[in-house]
Amino acid sequence: MVELKNITKIYNPKKANEFTALKDVSLTVNDGEMIAIIGKSGAGKSTLLHILACIDNYQDGEYRIDDTLVKKLSEKELSHIRSEKIGMVMQDFALVEDFTALENVMLPLDFAQKKKPNRRELALKALGSVGLEELARKPVNKLSGGQKQRVAIARAIVNEPSLILADEPTGALDTKTSAEIMEVFKKLNDDKKTVVIVTHDPNVAKQCGRIVEISDGEII
Amino acid sequence: MTLFKTAMKNYRKDPVMNIIGFVQLVAVFLVTTVMVSTISIRYRTYDALEDILSSKGFYVRFGEFDGAKMPESGLYENVFYSVDKLNAYFNADPLVAVQGAWVANYLEKPDAKTSSAPLILFYDDELIERCKPVLKSGRWLSKNADKLEIVVSENDILDWKIGETYSLELFHISTYRVIEAEIVGIVENSADIFGYNRFESRGISGDTFRFLYDTHNSHNEGHLDRPTIISSSEALGRLFPEVEAHITSAFFIYDDDTPDEFIKEKAMLAGQFNGQIVDNLDDLNENSKIYLRGELLTMMPVIVILLSLLIISAISVSAIAARRRLKDYAKYYVLGLQWKQCAAVSLFQALTTAAAALLVSAAALFVIGFTPLSDVITVIVDMRLISALLGILLLYLVFSMIMPLMMLKSATPKQLLTTE
């Protein structure tokens, strides 16, 4: 379970360009849920997702993931959470362009603190689950947008994390491909994965079990 | 291992930048090697004698005649033919000496105005250890050989060859001896030969260590460079005990607690005692240091400017390359690496680039050795060069690790991921 309590995030604190991105945000995401976080551009939804992904910090409040208080964790423990509890999917895919699909998917397995045996097989299985096994050895810069996003999803799930976070996963894709990608997320959710999707696309949001709207850094 | 493998995979990214960085590092290593070797060449002959020159005592170059009038008795005595006798006379210990002998093998160059007998230098074991000249071919004298081995200077006229036997006609007042010697090595042209003093190289404001050596040059136009033969005084004494070789130059060294007055007295005695040149070691050492400092000061501006430019440009390229990899490091961070591990990936990449650049530089210098460039480029691999290269390597690696860390710490992964 993921629990945020009174999270406040301020960019450039005590400077002329100080900006409060999140104000007293509280949110609970139960295991196996699939929720959409929606809001206008600059509302704070991506900031919220990055805090959930343990790649951004915050000034006030508490963030617990599976009852672990994130703020008290060391850099090593945080990296462990990012590697093994969270799978992240970005709008621009965030793939290493010169690597093959397989090499990209193997990265979280390689970076994991507890190395699993048969990492190659696990990566191929993850690629298979998004229908890309035959493109495993192709450099990702040779793949289409939809294929890249599938590689990104395979990479997010290869370590079998309990929480999948997706930041505008269909933002760079056409309608048909977006629908295919959403099917993949729904399937992951069916497999008991908790999925949090940040989107400004109402069609994406309505496919999720719950919608959380954020405006000017506050959940409404 | 994972971080190292990731660093290796990163080479696929930005190949042009990687190649520029690599070529710059090769240039840095090559220039450093040549520059430091240029300094080492000047220090090499000094380094060989540094501890002797730093000791208390004096250096004497004896005149070439058969004996000395003993100041006490007024009688002539051939003390110059016994190292032990000479040593005891001057109360010095240890004595490092070069011995010589009169050689009757006169050599004439058809178009030369003068003829010249070879100069023969017998080095004691201490000198053999310290002052081996650089050989062009063959090997240095071996210990306990059953025949007299000699190393000869390269000579265009005599065309000495390794393995040849040379008959040395040695004479001394009433004795005349021909001894057979085998040529085992040929001294490289331009090598510094200890004990081959050329008087024109005496310092204006006092002798430096340069006076103790001469640079052999067999290609002097119109000049028959005196052929030089080097052998071991130990081997001569063992194989031909009847041959009398006289001492031509020696260091007389005293304990640190020996009174200066005593040393001064002995130095004056050496002057009366057929010492053609007597140099106090303190003065010789001080003059040598001034000479070396002068040489360094002349070279330093060029070395510092050239190396600084190269190092700064190599580090700048490394910084640009690191900056271009930041987005990937942010992706690695999201996927479970810590920032310090991302910096380690950068370090491994820099380390392998530097190792490859070092290998290529070494290979390039090896190849240069077979080209005409080898006449102008001399490489001396010594602690000075190793320290300089390690210093540059360390600087490069530290910057390669620190720069991405500084950049990563000043931005969030979100900022890095969204940066174009």
JSON list of N, CA and C in Angstrom, two decimals, chain B residues 162-210:
[
{"chain": "B", "resi": 162, "resn": "ILE", "atom": "N", "xyz": [80.34, -6.56, -32.61]},
{"chain": "B", "resi": 162, "resn": "ILE", "atom": "CA", "xyz": [80.16, -7.40, -31.41]},
{"chain": "B", "resi": 162, "resn": "ILE", "atom": "C", "xyz": [80.69, -8.80, -31.71]},
{"chain": "B", "resi": 163, "resn": "GLY", "atom": "N", "xyz": [81.40, -9.37, -30.74]},
{"chain": "B", "resi": 163, "resn": "GLY", "atom": "CA", "xyz": [81.92, -10.72, -30.89]},
{"chain": "B", "resi": 163, "resn": "GLY", "atom": "C", "xyz": [83.36, -10.72, -31.41]},
{"chain": "B", "resi": 164, "resn": "GLU", "atom": "N", "xyz": [83.81, -9.58, -31.94]},
{"chain": "B", "resi": 164, "resn": "GLU", "atom": "CA", "xyz": [85.20, -9.50, -32.43]},
{"chain": "B", "resi": 164, "resn": "GLU", "atom": "C", "xyz": [86.16, -9.46, -31.26]},
{"chain": "B", "resi": 165, "resn": "THR", "atom": "N", "xyz": [87.36, -9.97, -31.54]},
{"chain": "B", "resi": 165, "resn": "THR", "atom": "CA", "xyz": [88.40, -9.88, -30.51]},
{"chain": "B", "resi": 165, "resn": "THR", "atom": "C", "xyz": [89.31, -8.71, -30.89]},
{"chain": "B", "resi": 166, "resn": "TYR", "atom": "N", "xyz": [89.60, -7.89, -29.93]},
{"chain": "B", "resi": 166, "resn": "TYR", "atom": "CA", "xyz": [90.43, -6.72, -30.18]},
{"chain": "B", "resi": 166, "resn": "TYR", "atom": "C", "xyz": [91.71, -6.88, -29.36]},
{"chain": "B", "resi": 167, "resn": "SER", "atom": "N", "xyz": [92.87, -6.69, -30.05]},
{"chain": "B", "resi": 167, "resn": "SER", "atom": "CA", "xyz": [94.15, -6.81, -29.33]},
{"chain": "B", "resi": 167, "resn": "SER", "atom": "C", "xyz": [94.55, -5.44, -28.80]},
{"chain": "B", "resi": 168, "resn": "LEU", "atom": "N", "xyz": [94.55, -5.33, -27.50]},
{"chain": "B", "resi": 168, "resn": "LEU", "atom": "CA", "xyz": [94.89, -4.06, -26.87]},
{"chain": "B", "resi": 168, "resn": "LEU", "atom": "C", "xyz": [96.39, -4.06, -26.56]},
{"chain": "B", "resi": 169, "resn": "GLU", "atom": "N", "xyz": [97.08, -3.08, -27.11]},
{"chain": "B", "resi": 169, "resn": "GLU", "atom": "CA", "xyz": [98.52, -2.98, -26.85]},
{"chain": "B", "resi": 169, "resn": "GLU", "atom": "C", "xyz": [98.71, -1.99, -25.70]},
{"chain": "B", "resi": 170, "resn": "LEU", "atom": "N", "xyz": [98.96, -2.54, -24.54]},
{"chain": "B", "resi": 170, "resn": "LEU", "atom": "CA", "xyz": [99.10, -1.69, -23.36]},
{"chain": "B", "resi": 170, "resn": "LEU", "atom": "C", "xyz": [100.58, -1.57, -23.02]},
{"chain": "B", "resi": 171, "resn": "PHE", "atom": "N", "xyz": [100.99, -0.36, -22.67]},
{"chain": "B", "resi": 171, "resn": "PHE", "atom": "CA", "xyz": [102.40, -0.21, -22.28]},
{"chain": "B", "resi": 171, "resn": "PHE", "atom": "C", "xyz": [102.51, 0.65, -21.04]},
{"chain": "B", "resi": 172, "resn": "HIS", "atom": "N", "xyz": [103.63, 0.42, -20.34]},
{"chain": "B", "resi": 172, "resn": "HIS", "atom": "CA", "xyz": [103.87, 1.21, -19.15]},
{"chain": "B", "resi": 172, "resn": "HIS", "atom": "C", "xyz": [105.37, 1.17, -18.86]},
{"chain": "B", "resi": 173, "resn": "ILE", "atom": "N", "xyz": [106.01, 2.26, -19.06]},
{"chain": "B", "resi": 173, "resn": "ILE", "atom": "CA", "xyz": [107.47, 2.42, -18.91]},
{"chain": "B", "resi": 173, "resn": "ILE", "atom": "C", "xyz": [108.22, 1.23, -19.50]},
{"chain": "B", "resi": 174, "resn": "SER", "atom": "N", "xyz": [108.43, 0.20, -18.69]},
{"chain": "B", "resi": 174, "resn": "SER", "atom": "CA", "xyz": [109.25, -0.89, -19.18]},
{"chain": "B", "resi": 174, "resn": "SER", "atom": "C", "xyz": [108.42, -2.08, -19.67]},
{"chain": "B", "resi": 175, "resn": "THR", "atom": "N", "xyz": [107.13, -2.02, -19.44]},
{"chain": "B", "resi": 175, "resn": "THR", "atom": "CA", "xyz": [106.34, -3.20, -19.82]},
{"chain": "B", "resi": 175, "resn": "THR", "atom": "C", "xyz": [105.51, -2.91, -21.06]},
{"chain": "B", "resi": 176, "resn": "TYR", "atom": "N", "xyz": [105.34, -3.91, -21.84]},
{"chain": "B", "resi": 176, "resn": "TYR", "atom": "CA", "xyz": [104.49, -3.82, -23.03]},
{"chain": "B", "resi": 176, "resn": "TYR", "atom": "C", "xyz": [103.69, -5.12, -23.07]},
{"chain": "B", "resi": 177, "resn": "ARG", "atom": "N", "xyz": [102.42, -4.99, -23.05]},
{"chain": "B", "resi": 177, "resn": "ARG", "atom": "CA", "xyz": [101.59, -6.20, -23.01]},
{"chain": "B", "resi": 177, "resn": "ARG", "atom": "C", "xyz": [100.50, -6.09, -24.07]},
{"chain": "B", "resi": 178, "resn": "VAL", "atom": "N", "xyz": [100.25, -7.18, -24.76]},
{"chain": "B", "resi": 178, "resn": "VAL", "atom": "CA", "xyz": [99.10, -7.21, -25.68]},
{"chain": "B", "resi": 178, "resn": "VAL", "atom": "C", "xyz": [98.08, -8.13, -25.04]},
{"chain": "B", "resi": 179, "resn": "ILE", "atom": "N", "xyz": [96.95, -7.60, -24.80]},
{"chain": "B", "resi": 179, "resn": "ILE", "atom": "CA", "xyz": [95.90, -8.46, -24.21]},
{"chain": "B", "resi": 179, "resn": "ILE", "atom": "C", "xyz": [94.70, -8.52, -25.15]},
{"chain": "B", "resi": 180, "resn": "GLU", "atom": "N", "xyz": [94.10, -9.67, -25.15]},
{"chain": "B", "resi": 180, "resn": "GLU", "atom": "CA", "xyz": [92.96, -9.90, -26.04]},
{"chain": "B", "resi": 180, "resn": "GLU", "atom": "C", "xyz": [91.67, -9.54, -25.29]},
{"chain": "B", "resi": 181, "resn": "ALA", "atom": "N", "xyz": [90.82, -8.84, -25.95]},
{"chain": "B", "resi": 181, "resn": "ALA", "atom": "CA", "xyz": [89.55, -8.47, -25.32]},
{"chain": "B", "resi": 181, "resn": "ALA", "atom": "C", "xyz": [88.41, -8.70, -26.31]},
{"chain": "B", "resi": 182, "resn": "GLU", "atom": "N", "xyz": [87.29, -9.14, -25.78]},
{"chain": "B", "resi": 182, "resn": "GLU", "atom": "CA", "xyz": [86.15, -9.41, -26.66]},
{"chain": "B", "resi": 182, "resn": "GLU", "atom": "C", "xyz": [85.15, -8.25, -26.60]},
{"chain": "B", "resi": 183, "resn": "ILE", "atom": "N", "xyz": [84.75, -7.80, -27.77]},
{"chain": "B", "resi": 183, "resn": "ILE", "atom": "CA", "xyz": [83.75, -6.72, -27.82]},
{"chain": "B", "resi": 183, "resn": "ILE", "atom": "C", "xyz": [82.37, -7.33, -27.55]},
{"chain": "B", "resi": 184, "resn": "VAL", "atom": "N", "xyz": [81.73, -6.88, -26.46]},
{"chain": "B", "resi": 184, "resn": "VAL", "atom": "CA", "xyz": [80.40, -7.44, -26.13]},
{"chain": "B", "resi": 184, "resn": "VAL", "atom": "C", "xyz": [79.26, -6.43, -26.33]},
{"chain": "B", "resi": 185, "resn": "GLY", "atom": "N", "xyz": [79.64, -5.15, -26.43]},
{"chain": "B", "resi": 185, "resn": "GLY", "atom": "CA", "xyz": [78.58, -4.15, -26.61]},
{"chain": "B", "resi": 185, "resn": "GLY", "atom": "C", "xyz": [79.11, -2.90, -27.29]},
{"chain": "B", "resi": 186, "resn": "ILE", "atom": "N", "xyz": [78.21, -2.20, -27.96]},
{"chain": "B", "resi": 186, "resn": "ILE", "atom": "CA", "xyz": [78.61, -0.94, -28.62]},
{"chain": "B", "resi": 186, "resn": "ILE", "atom": "C", "xyz": [77.77, 0.20, -28.03]},
{"chain": "B", "resi": 187, "resn": "VAL", "atom": "N", "xyz": [78.46, 1.21, -27.56]},
{"chain": "B", "resi": 187, "resn": "VAL", "atom": "CA", "xyz": [77.79, 2.34, -26.92]},
{"chain": "B", "resi": 187, "resn": "VAL", "atom": "C", "xyz": [77.07, 3.17, -27.98]},
{"chain": "B", "resi": 188, "resn": "GLU", "atom": "N", "xyz": [75.89, 3.59, -27.62]},
{"chain": "B", "resi": 188, "resn": "GLU", "atom": "CA", "xyz": [75.09, 4.38, -28.56]},
{"chain": "B", "resi": 188, "resn": "GLU", "atom": "C", "xyz": [75.73, 5.74, -28.81]},
{"chain": "B", "resi": 189, "resn": "ASN", "atom": "N", "xyz": [75.63, 6.17, -30.04]},
{"chain": "B", "resi": 189, "resn": "ASN", "atom": "CA", "xyz": [76.10, 7.51, -30.35]},
{"chain": "B", "resi": 189, "resn": "ASN", "atom": "C", "xyz": [75.28, 8.49, -29.51]},
{"chain": "B", "resi": 190, "resn": "SER", "atom": "N", "xyz": [75.88, 9.50, -28.97]},
{"chain": "B", "resi": 190, "resn": "SER", "atom": "CA", "xyz": [75.24, 10.50, -28.11]},
{"chain": "B", "resi": 190, "resn": "SER", "atom": "C", "xyz": [75.07, 10.02, -26.66]},
{"chain": "B", "resi": 191, "resn": "ALA", "atom": "N", "xyz": [75.60, 8.84, -26.35]},
{"chain": "B", "resi": 191, "resn": "ALA", "atom": "CA", "xyz": [75.53, 8.38, -24.95]},
{"chain": "B", "resi": 191, "resn": "ALA", "atom": "C", "xyz": [76.54, 9.17, -24.11]},
{"chain": "B", "resi": 192, "resn": "ASP", "atom": "N", "xyz": [76.20, 9.33, -22.84]},
{"chain": "B", "resi": 192, "resn": "ASP", "atom": "CA", "xyz": [77.14, 10.03, -21.94]},
{"chain": "B", "resi": 192, "resn": "ASP", "atom": "C", "xyz": [78.08, 9.01, -21.33]},
{"chain": "B", "resi": 193, "resn": "ILE", "atom": "N", "xyz": [79.38, 9.26, -21.47]},
{"chain": "B", "resi": 193, "resn": "ILE", "atom": "CA", "xyz": [80.37, 8.31, -20.96]},
{"chain": "B", "resi": 193, "resn": "ILE", "atom": "C", "xyz": [81.09, 8.95, -19.77]},
{"chain": "B", "resi": 194, "resn": "PHE", "atom": "N", "xyz": [81.02, 8.26, -18.66]},
{"chain": "B", "resi": 194, "resn": "PHE", "atom": "CA", "xyz": [81.64, 8.78, -17.44]},
{"chain": "B", "resi": 194, "resn": "PHE", "atom": "C", "xyz": [83.16, 8.59, -17.54]},
{"chain": "B", "resi": 195, "resn": "GLY", "atom": "N", "xyz": [83.88, 9.60, -17.05]},
{"chain": "B", "resi": 195, "resn": "GLY", "atom": "CA", "xyz": [85.33, 9.48, -17.00]},
{"chain": "B", "resi": 195, "resn": "GLY", "atom": "C", "xyz": [86.01, 9.94, -18.27]},
{"chain": "B", "resi": 196, "resn": "TYR", "atom": "N", "xyz": [85.23, 10.41, -19.21]},
{"chain": "B", "resi": 196, "resn": "TYR", "atom": "CA", "xyz": [85.76, 10.85, -20.49]},
{"chain": "B", "resi": 196, "resn": "TYR", "atom": "C", "xyz": [85.62, 12.38, -20.47]},
{"chain": "B", "resi": 197, "resn": "ASN", "atom": "N", "xyz": [86.42, 13.01, -19.61]},
{"chain": "B", "resi": 197, "resn": "ASN", "atom": "CA", "xyz": [86.25, 14.46, -19.41]},
{"chain": "B", "resi": 197, "resn": "ASN", "atom": "C", "xyz": [86.73, 15.22, -20.63]},
{"chain": "B", "resi": 198, "resn": "ARG", "atom": "N", "xyz": [85.90, 16.14, -21.04]},
{"chain": "B", "resi": 198, "resn": "ARG", "atom": "CA", "xyz": [86.34, 17.04, -22.10]},
{"chain": "B", "resi": 198, "resn": "ARG", "atom": "C", "xyz": [86.46, 18.41, -21.45]},
{"chain": "B", "resi": 199, "resn": "PHE", "atom": "N", "xyz": [87.62, 18.95, -21.54]},
{"chain": "B", "resi": 199, "resn": "PHE", "atom": "CA", "xyz": [87.89, 20.13, -20.72]},
{"chain": "B", "resi": 199, "resn": "PHE", "atom": "C", "xyz": [87.10, 21.36, -21.15]},
{"chain": "B", "resi": 200, "resn": "GLU", "atom": "N", "xyz": [86.67, 21.36, -22.39]},
{"chain": "B", "resi": 200, "resn": "GLU", "atom": "CA", "xyz": [85.88, 22.53, -22.83]},
{"chain": "B", "resi": 200, "resn": "GLU", "atom": "C", "xyz": [84.50, 22.56, -22.18]},
{"chain": "B", "resi": 201, "resn": "SER", "atom": "N", "xyz": [84.09, 21.42, -21.56]},
{"chain": "B", "resi": 201, "resn": "SER", "atom": "CA", "xyz": [82.77, 21.41, -20.92]},
{"chain": "B", "resi": 201, "resn": "SER", "atom": "C", "xyz": [82.84, 21.86, -19.46]},
{"chain": "B", "resi": 202, "resn": "ARG", "atom": "N", "xyz": [83.99, 22.40, -19.04]},
{"chain": "B", "resi": 202, "resn": "ARG", "atom": "CA", "xyz": [84.08, 22.90, -17.67]},
{"chain": "B", "resi": 202, "resn": "ARG", "atom": "C", "xyz": [83.20, 24.12, -17.50]},
{"chain": "B", "resi": 203, "resn": "GLY", "atom": "N", "xyz": [82.51, 24.18, -16.36]},
{"chain": "B", "resi": 203, "resn": "GLY", "atom": "CA", "xyz": [81.59, 25.30, -16.12]},
{"chain": "B", "resi": 203, "resn": "GLY", "atom": "C", "xyz": [82.35, 26.60, -15.89]},
{"chain": "B", "resi": 204, "resn": "ILE", "atom": "N", "xyz": [81.76, 27.72, -16.36]},
{"chain": "B", "resi": 204, "resn": "ILE", "atom": "CA", "xyz": [82.41, 29.02, -16.20]},
{"chain": "B", "resi": 204, "resn": "ILE", "atom": "C", "xyz": [82.47, 29.38, -14.72]},
{"chain": "B", "resi": 205, "resn": "SER", "atom": "N", "xyz": [81.33, 29.15, -14.03]},
{"chain": "B", "resi": 205, "resn": "SER", "atom": "CA", "xyz": [81.32, 29.50, -12.61]},
{"chain": "B", "resi": 205, "resn": "SER", "atom": "C", "xyz": [81.50, 28.28, -11.73]},
{"chain": "B", "resi": 206, "resn": "GLY", "atom": "N", "xyz": [82.27, 27.32, -12.20]},
{"chain": "B", "resi": 206, "resn": "GLY", "atom": "CA", "xyz": [82.53, 26.12, -11.41]},
{"chain": "B", "resi": 206, "resn": "GLY", "atom": "C", "xyz": [82.05, 24.88, -12.13]},
{"chain": "B", "resi": 207, "resn": "ASP", "atom": "N", "xyz": [82.70, 23.76, -11.85]},
{"chain": "B", "resi": 207, "resn": "ASP", "atom": "CA", "xyz": [82.33, 22.52, -12.54]},
{"chain": "B", "resi": 207, "resn": "ASP", "atom": "C", "xyz": [80.98, 22.01, -12.10]},
{"chain": "B", "resi": 208, "resn": "THR", "atom": "N", "xyz": [80.27, 21.40, -13.03]},
{"chain": "B", "resi": 208, "resn": "THR", "atom": "CA", "xyz": [79.04, 20.69, -12.71]},
{"chain": "B", "resi": 208, "resn": "THR", "atom": "C", "xyz": [79.27, 19.22, -13.02]},
{"chain": "B", "resi": 209, "resn": "PHE", "atom": "N", "xyz": [78.27, 18.40, -12.74]},
{"chain": "B", "resi": 209, "resn": "PHE", "atom": "CA", "xyz": [78.40, 16.97, -13.02]},
{"chain": "B", "resi": 209, "resn": "PHE", "atom": "C", "xyz": [78.64, 16.73, -14.52]},
{"chain": "B", "resi": 210, "resn": "ARG", "atom": "N", "xyz": [78.28, 17.69, -15.37]},
{"chain": "B", "resi": 210, "resn": "ARG", "atom": "CA", "xyz": [78.46, 17.50, -16.81]},
{"chain": "B", "resi": 210, "resn": "ARG", "atom": "C", "xyz": [79.93, 17.31, -17.17]}
]
